[in-house]
CSV table of C-alpha atoms and ligand atoms in Angstrom, one decimal:
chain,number,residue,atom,x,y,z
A,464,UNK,CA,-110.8,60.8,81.2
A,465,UNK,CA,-110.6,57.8,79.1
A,466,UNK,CA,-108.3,59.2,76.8
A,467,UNK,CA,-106.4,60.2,79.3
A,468,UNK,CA,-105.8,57.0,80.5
A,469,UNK,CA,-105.5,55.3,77.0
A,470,UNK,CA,-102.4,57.9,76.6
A,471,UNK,CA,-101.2,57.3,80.1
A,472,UNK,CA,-101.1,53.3,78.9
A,473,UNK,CA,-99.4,54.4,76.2
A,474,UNK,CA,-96.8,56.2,78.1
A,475,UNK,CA,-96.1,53.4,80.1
A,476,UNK,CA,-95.9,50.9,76.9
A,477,UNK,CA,-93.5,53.4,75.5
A,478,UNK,CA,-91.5,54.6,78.3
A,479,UNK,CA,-91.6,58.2,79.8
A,480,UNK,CA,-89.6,60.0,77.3
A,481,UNK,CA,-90.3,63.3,78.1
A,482,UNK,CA,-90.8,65.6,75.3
A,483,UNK,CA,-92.4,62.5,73.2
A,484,UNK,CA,-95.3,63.3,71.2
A,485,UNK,CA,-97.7,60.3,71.2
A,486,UNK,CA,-99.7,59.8,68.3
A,487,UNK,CA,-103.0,58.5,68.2
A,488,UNK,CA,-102.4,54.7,67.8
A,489,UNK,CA,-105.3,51.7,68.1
A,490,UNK,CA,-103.1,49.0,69.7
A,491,UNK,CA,-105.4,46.0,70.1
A,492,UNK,CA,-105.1,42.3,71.2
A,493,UNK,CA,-105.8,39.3,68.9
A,494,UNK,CA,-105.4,36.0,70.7
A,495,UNK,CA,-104.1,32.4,69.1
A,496,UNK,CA,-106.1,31.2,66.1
A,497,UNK,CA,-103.4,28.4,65.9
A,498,UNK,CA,-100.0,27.6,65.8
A,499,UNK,CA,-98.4,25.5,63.3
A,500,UNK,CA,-96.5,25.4,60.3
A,501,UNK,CA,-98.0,27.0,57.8
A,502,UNK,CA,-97.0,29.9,55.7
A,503,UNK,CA,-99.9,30.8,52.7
A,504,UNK,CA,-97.8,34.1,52.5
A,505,UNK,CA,-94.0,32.3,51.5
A,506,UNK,CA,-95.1,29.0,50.8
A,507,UNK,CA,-98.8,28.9,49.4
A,508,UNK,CA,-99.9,25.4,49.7
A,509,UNK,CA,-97.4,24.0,51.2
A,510,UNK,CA,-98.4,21.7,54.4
A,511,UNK,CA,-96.3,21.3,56.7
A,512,UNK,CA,-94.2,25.0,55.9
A,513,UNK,CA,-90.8,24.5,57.0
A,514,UNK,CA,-91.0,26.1,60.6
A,515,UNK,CA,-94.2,26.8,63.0
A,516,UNK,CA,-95.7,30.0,63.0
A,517,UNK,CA,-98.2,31.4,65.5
A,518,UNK,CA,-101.1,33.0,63.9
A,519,UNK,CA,-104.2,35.4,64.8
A,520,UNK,CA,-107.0,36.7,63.2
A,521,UNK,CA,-109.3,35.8,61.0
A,522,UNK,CA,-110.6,32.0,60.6
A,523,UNK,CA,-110.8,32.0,56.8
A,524,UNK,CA,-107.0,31.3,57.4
A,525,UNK,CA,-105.6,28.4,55.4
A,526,UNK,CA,-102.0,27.6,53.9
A,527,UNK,CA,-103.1,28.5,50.2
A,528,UNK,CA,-105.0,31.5,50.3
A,529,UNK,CA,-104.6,33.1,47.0
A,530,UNK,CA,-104.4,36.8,47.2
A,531,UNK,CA,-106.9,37.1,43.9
A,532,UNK,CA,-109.6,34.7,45.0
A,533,UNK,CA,-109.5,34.8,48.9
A,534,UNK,CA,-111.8,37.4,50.3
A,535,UNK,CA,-111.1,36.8,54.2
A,536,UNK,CA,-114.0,38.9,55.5
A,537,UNK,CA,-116.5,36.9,53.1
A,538,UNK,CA,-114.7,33.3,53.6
A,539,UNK,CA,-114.4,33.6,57.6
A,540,UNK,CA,-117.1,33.8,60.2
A,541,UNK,CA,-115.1,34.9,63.4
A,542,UNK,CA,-111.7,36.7,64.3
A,543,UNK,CA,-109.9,36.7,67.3
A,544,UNK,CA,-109.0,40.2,67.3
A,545,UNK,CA,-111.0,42.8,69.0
A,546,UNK,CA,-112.4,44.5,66.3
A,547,UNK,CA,-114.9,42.4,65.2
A,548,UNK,CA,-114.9,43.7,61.8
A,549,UNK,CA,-110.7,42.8,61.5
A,550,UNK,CA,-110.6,39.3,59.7
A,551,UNK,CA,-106.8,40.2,58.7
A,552,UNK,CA,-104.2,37.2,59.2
A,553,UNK,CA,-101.0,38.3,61.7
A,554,UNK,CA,-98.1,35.6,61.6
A,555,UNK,CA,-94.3,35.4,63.8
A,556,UNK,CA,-91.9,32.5,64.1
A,557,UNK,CA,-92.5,30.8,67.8
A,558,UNK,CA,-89.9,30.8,70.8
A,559,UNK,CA,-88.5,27.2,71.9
A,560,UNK,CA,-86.5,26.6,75.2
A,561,UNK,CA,-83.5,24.3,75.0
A,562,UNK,CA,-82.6,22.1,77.9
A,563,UNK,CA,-79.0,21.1,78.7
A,564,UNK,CA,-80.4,17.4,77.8
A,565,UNK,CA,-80.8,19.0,74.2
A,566,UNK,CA,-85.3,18.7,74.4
A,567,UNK,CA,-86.8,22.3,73.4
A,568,UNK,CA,-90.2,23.4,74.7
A,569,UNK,CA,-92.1,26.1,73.8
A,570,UNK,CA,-92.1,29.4,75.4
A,571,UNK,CA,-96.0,30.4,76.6
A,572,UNK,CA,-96.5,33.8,75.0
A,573,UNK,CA,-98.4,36.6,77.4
A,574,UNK,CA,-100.5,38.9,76.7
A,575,UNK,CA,-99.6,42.9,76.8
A,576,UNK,CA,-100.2,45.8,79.6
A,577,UNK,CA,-103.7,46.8,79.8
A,578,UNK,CA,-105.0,43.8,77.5
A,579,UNK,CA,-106.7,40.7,77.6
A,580,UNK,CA,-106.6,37.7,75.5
A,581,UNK,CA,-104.8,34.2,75.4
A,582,UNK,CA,-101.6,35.8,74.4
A,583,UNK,CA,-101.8,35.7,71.0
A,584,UNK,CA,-100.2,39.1,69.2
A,585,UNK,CA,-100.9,43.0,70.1
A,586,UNK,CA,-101.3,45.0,67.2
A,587,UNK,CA,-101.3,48.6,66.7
A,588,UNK,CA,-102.3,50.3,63.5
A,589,UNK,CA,-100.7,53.8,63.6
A,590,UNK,CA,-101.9,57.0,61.2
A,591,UNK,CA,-99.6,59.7,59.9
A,592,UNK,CA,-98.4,61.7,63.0
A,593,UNK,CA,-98.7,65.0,61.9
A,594,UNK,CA,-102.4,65.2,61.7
A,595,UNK,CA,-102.3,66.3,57.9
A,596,UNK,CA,-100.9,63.6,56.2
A,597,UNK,CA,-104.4,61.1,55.3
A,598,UNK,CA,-103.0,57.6,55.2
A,599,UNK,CA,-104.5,55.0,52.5
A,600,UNK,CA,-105.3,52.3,54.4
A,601,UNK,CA,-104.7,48.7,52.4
A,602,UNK,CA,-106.7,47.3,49.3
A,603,UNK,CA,-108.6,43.5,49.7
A,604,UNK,CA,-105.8,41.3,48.8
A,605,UNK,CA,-103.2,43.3,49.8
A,606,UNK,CA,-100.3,41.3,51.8
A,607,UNK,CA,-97.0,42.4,53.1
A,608,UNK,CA,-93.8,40.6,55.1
A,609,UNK,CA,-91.4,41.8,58.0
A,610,UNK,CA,-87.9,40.3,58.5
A,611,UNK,CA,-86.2,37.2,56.9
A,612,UNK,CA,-86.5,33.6,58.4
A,613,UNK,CA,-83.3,32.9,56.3
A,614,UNK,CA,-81.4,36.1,58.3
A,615,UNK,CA,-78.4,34.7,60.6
A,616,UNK,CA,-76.4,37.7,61.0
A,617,UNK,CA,-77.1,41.7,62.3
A,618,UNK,CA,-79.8,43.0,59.1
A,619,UNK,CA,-80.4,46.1,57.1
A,620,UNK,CA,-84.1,45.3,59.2
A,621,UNK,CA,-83.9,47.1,62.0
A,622,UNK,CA,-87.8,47.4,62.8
A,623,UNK,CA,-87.3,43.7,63.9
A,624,UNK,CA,-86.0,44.0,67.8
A,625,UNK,CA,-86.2,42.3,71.4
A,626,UNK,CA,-86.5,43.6,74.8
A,627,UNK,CA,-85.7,42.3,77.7
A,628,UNK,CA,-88.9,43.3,80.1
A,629,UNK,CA,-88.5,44.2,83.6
A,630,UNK,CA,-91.1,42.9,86.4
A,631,UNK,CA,-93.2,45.8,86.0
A,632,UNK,CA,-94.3,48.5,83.5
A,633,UNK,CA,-91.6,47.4,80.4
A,634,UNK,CA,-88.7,49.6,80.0
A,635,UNK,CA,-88.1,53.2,79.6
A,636,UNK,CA,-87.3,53.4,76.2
A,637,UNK,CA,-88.9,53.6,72.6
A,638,UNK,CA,-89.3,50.1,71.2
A,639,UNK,CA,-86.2,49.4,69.0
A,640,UNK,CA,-84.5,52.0,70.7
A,641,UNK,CA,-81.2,50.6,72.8
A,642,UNK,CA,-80.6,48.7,74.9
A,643,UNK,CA,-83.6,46.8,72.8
A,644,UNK,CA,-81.5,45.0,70.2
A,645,UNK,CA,-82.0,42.2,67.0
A,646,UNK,CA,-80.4,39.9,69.2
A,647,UNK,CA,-81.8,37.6,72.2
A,648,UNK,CA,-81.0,39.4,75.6
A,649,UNK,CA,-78.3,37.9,77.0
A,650,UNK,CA,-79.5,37.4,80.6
A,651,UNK,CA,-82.7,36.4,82.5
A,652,UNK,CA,-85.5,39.2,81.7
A,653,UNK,CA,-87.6,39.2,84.6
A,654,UNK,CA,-91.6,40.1,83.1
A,655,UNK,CA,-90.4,37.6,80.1
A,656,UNK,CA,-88.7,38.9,76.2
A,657,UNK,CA,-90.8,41.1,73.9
A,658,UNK,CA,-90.7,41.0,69.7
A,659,UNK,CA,-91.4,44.3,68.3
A,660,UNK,CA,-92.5,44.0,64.5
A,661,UNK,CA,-92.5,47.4,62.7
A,662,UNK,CA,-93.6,47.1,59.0
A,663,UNK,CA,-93.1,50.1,56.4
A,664,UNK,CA,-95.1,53.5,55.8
A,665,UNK,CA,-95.4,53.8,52.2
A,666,UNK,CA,-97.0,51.9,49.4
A,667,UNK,CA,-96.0,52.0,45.4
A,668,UNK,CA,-99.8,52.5,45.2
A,669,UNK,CA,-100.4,49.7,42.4
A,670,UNK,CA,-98.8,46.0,43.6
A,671,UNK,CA,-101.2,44.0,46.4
A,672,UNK,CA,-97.7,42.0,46.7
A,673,UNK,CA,-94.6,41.5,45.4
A,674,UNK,CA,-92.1,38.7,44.6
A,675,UNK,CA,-90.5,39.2,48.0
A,676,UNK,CA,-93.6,40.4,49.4
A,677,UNK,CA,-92.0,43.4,50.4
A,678,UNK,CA,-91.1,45.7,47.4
A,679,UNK,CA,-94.1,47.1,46.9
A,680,UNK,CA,-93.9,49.0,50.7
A,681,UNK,CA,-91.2,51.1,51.7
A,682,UNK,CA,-90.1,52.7,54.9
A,683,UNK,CA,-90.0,56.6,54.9
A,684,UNK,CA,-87.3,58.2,53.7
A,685,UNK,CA,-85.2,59.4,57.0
A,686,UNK,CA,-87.2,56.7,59.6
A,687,UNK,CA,-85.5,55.2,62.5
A,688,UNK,CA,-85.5,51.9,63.6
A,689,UNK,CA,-87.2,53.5,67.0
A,690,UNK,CA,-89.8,56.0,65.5
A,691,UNK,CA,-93.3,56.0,67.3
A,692,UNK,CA,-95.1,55.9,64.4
A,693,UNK,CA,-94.9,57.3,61.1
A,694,UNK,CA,-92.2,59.8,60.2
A,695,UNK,CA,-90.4,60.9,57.6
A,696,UNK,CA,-91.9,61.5,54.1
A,697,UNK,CA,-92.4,58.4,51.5
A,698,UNK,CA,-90.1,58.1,48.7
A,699,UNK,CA,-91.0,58.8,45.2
A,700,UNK,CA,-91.2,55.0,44.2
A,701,UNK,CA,-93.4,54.4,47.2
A,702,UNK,CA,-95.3,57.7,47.1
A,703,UNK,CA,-98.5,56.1,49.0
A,704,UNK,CA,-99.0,57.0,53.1
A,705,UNK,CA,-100.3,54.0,54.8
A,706,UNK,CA,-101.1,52.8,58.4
A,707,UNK,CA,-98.1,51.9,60.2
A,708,UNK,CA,-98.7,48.0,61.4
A,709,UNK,CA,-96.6,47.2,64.1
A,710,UNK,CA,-97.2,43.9,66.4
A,711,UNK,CA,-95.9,42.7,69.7
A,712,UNK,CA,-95.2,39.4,71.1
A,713,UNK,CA,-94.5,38.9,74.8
A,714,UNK,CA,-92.5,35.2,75.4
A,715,UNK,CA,-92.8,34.0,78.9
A,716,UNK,CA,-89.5,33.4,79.7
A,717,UNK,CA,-90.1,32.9,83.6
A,718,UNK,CA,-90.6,29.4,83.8
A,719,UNK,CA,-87.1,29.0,82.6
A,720,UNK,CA,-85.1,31.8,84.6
A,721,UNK,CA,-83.1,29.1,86.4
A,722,UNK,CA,-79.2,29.2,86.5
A,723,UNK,CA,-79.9,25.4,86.6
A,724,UNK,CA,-81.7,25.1,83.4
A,725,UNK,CA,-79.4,27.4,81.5
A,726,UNK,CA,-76.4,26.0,79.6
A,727,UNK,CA,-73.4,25.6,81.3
A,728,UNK,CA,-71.2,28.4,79.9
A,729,UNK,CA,-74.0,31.3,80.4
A,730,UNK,CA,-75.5,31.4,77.1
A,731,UNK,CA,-79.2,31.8,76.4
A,732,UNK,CA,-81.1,29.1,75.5
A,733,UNK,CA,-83.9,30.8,73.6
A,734,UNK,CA,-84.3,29.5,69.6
A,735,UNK,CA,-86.8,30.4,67.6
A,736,UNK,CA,-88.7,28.0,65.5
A,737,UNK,CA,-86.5,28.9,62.3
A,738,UNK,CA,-83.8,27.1,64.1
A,739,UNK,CA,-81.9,30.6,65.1
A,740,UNK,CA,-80.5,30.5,68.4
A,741,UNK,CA,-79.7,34.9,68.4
A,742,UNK,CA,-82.9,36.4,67.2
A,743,UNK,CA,-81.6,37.5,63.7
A,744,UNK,CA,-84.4,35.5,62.1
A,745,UNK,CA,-87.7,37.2,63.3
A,746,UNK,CA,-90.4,38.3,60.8
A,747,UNK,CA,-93.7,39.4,60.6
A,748,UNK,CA,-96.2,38.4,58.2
A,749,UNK,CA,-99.4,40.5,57.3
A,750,UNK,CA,-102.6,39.1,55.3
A,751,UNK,CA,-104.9,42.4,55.0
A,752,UNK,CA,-108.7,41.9,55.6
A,753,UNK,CA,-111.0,44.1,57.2
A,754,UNK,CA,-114.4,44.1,56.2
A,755,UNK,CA,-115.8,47.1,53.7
A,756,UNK,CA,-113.7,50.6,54.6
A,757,UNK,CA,-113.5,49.9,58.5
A,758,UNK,CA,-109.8,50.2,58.6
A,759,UNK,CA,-109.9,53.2,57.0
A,760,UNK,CA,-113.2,54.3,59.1
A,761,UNK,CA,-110.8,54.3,62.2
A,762,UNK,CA,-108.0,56.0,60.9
A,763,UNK,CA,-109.7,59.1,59.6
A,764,UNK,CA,-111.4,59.0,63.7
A,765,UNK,CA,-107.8,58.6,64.4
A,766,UNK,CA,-108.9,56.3,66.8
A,767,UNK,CA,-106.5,55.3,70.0
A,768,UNK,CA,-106.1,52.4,72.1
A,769,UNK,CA,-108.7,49.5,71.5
A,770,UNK,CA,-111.7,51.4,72.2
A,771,UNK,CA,-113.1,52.8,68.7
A,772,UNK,CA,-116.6,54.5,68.3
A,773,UNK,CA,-116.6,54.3,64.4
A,774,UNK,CA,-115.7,50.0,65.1
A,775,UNK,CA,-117.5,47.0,66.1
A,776,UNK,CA,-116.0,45.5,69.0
A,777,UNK,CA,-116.1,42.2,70.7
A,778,UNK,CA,-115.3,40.5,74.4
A,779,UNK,CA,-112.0,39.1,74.9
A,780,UNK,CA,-114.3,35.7,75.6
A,781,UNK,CA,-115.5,35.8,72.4
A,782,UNK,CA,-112.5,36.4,70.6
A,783,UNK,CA,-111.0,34.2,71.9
A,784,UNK,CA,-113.4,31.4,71.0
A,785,UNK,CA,-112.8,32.0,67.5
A,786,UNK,CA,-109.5,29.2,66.3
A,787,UNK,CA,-109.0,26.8,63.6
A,788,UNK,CA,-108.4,23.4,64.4
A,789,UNK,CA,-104.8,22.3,62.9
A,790,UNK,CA,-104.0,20.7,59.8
A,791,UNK,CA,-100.6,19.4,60.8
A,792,UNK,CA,-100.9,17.0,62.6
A,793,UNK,CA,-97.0,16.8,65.1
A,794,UNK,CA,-96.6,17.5,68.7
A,795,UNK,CA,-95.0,20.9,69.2
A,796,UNK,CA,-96.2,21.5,73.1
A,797,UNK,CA,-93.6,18.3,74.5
A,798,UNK,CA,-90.4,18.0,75.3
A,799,UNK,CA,-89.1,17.6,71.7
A,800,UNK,CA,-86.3,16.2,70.6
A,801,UNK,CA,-86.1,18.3,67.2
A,802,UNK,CA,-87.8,21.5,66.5
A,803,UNK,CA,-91.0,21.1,64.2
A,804,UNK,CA,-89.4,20.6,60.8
A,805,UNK,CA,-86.5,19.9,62.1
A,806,UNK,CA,-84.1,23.1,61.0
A,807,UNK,CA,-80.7,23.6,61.2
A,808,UNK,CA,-79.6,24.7,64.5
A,809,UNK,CA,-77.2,27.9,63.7
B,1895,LIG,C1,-108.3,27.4,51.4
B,1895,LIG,O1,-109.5,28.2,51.2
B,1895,LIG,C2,-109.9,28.2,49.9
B,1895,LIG,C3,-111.1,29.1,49.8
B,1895,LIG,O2,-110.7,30.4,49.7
B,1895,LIG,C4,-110.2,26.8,49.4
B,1895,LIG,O3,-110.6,26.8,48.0
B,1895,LIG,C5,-109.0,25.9,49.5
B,1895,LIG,O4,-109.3,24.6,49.2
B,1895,LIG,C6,-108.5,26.0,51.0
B,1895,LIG,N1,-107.2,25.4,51.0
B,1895,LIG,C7,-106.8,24.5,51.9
B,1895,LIG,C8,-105.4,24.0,51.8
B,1895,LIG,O5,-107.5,24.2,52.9
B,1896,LIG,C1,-84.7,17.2,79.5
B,1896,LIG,O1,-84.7,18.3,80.3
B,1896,LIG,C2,-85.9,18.8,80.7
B,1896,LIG,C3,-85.7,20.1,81.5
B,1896,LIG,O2,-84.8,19.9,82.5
B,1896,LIG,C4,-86.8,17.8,81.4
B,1896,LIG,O3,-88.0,18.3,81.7
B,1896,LIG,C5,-86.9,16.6,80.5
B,1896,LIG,O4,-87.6,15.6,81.1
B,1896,LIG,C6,-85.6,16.1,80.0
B,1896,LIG,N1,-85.8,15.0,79.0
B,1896,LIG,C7,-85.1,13.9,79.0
B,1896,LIG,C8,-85.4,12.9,78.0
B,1896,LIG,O5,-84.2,13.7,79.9
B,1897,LIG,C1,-102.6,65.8,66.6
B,1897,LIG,O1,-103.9,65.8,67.3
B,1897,LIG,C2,-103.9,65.4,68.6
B,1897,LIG,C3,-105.4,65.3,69.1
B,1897,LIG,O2,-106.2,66.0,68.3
B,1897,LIG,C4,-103.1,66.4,69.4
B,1897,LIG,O3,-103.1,66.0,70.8
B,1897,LIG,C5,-101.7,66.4,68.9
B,1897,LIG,O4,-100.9,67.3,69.6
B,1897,LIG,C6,-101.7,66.7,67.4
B,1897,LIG,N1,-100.3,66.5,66.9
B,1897,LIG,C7,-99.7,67.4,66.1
B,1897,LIG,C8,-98.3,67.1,65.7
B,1897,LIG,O5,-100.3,68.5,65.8
């Protein structure tokens, strides 16, 4: 009964394709730990980063974090994910609004079908699909990276997309799949834009990071930019199976479905906190850290949806408790008159 409506959620979240085959998947929420700019995974130390971020997880997070030293499940004391045993770090870029007067807001995030939380990030860990293929889940001190801040133009990364959500349900496609695009939806999206963050299947199997923080992990060798889960087999220089992380991030985008608000000429107004006003710029940022072998625990259950038997759980009230009090000190909740750091607008 309960699986069957953890799959029929799942159907839903992914659209009604017919012949799909859903793979077991936990998809969890983790709400807001904070949101500022800091960035321990591109610029270690470095306070303030150049552009906000809006983390989850964990609260041994901190902008220096070294991936030798750092033990997150030792250093923190709460998470605000749902598995209580999940002290991993989960970073994005954050969504402005910008006025015709040329002030930016921020966009209130929202919080997935079927969750609860305040907003925050949805993350799904996803095994092999083929129910023989064991995955390896991550090593302490292993950290990986999504996307490109810097990226201005259509990418090679095509596991970074948008939809444009309708009032109900969210689509009836695979995320990533068209009309879901890397770009900003051109229009007013009625139940608000979603971020899909898809990060690669395979591991060299030796390097806990890399210069670029994403050599080390590869995608599979034939995967689409709209795969549920993992397909395709990895590639010889990346030989290692692992979880499929994938988040998603729900933007709000009601409040400012106005013709009024909107520029003049019918543009969208959305910009994300890089200073990208077309969605190129999107990334993900991962900071492993579940306690002992839990991670890999709930893979070999093959555990689905946010209920796990082989897991510690906790209430939405108490993850949500769990948050670190910010470091930067800069108003990013106004109506600003630059974006925090103050990026180029392109
Ligand atoms: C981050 O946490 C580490 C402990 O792992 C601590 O040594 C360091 O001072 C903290 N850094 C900052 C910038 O708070
Ligand atoms: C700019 O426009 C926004 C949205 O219309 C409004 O809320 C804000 O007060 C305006 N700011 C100034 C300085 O006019
Ligand atoms: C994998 O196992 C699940 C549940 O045990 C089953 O529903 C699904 O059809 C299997 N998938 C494949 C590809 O065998």
């Amino acid at each position: 009964m309960l699986w069957k409506s953890l799959a029929l959620a799942l159907l839903m979240q992914h659209g009604s394709t017919q012949n799909m085959n859903i793979p077991p998947m936990m998809r969890f929420q983790c709400s807001q730990l904070v949101v500022e700019r800091v960035d321990p995974l591109v610029n270690p130390g470095l306070v303030p980063s150049p552009h906000l971020h809006q983390i989850v997880g964990g609260n041994s997070f901190n902008a220096s974090m070294d991936h030798q030293t750092h033990d997150l499940p030792s250093s923190s004391t709460c998470t605000s994910c749902t598995f209580s045993e999940d002290f991993s770090n989960y970073w994005t870029a954050v969504l402005y609004f910008r006025a015709r007067n040329g002030t930016f807001k921020r966009v209130p995030q929202s919080t997935e079908l079927q969750l609860k939380g305040n907003a925050g990030i949805t993350v799904y860990y996803i095994p092999s699909t083929d129910n023989k293929t064991a995955v390896t889940a991550f090593k302490p001190g292993f950290r990986m990276l999504v996307g490109d801040a810097g990226l201005r133009s259509q990418g090679p990364d095509r596991k970074v997309c948008h939809r444009c959500k309708p009032v109900d349900g969210d689509g009836s496609n695979i995320n990533c799949g068209a009309p879901d695009a890397q770009t900003f939806p051109k229009g007013f999206c009625a139940g608000g834009i979603r971020s899909v963050i898809t990060f690669p299947t395979c591991w060299d199997g030796k390097n806990l990071d890399s210069p670029d923080h994403q050599s080390h992990v590869a995608y599979a060798k034939g995967s689409k930019a709209n795969d549920v889960g993992p397909t395709g087999v990895c590639p010889e220089s990346h030989p290692v199976p692992i979880p499929q992380v994938m988040y998603e991030v729900v933007w709000d985008t009601r409040p400012f479905n106005d013709p009024n608000l909107w520029p003049e000429d019918g543009s969208q107004p959305f910009v994300y906190s890089t200073g990208d006003q077309n969605g190129f710029s999107q990334h993900g940022d991962y900071v492993f850290g579940w306690k002992d072998d839990s991670l890999q625990r709930a893979m070999n259950a093959r555990c689905t949806g946010d209920v796990c038997d082989v897991l510690k759980t906790q209430t939405t009230e108490e993850a949500m408790k769990c948050t670190v009090p910010k470091v930067v000190d800069e108003d990013i909740e106004g109506w600003l008159t630059e974006l925090p750091g103050n990026p180029v607008l392109f």
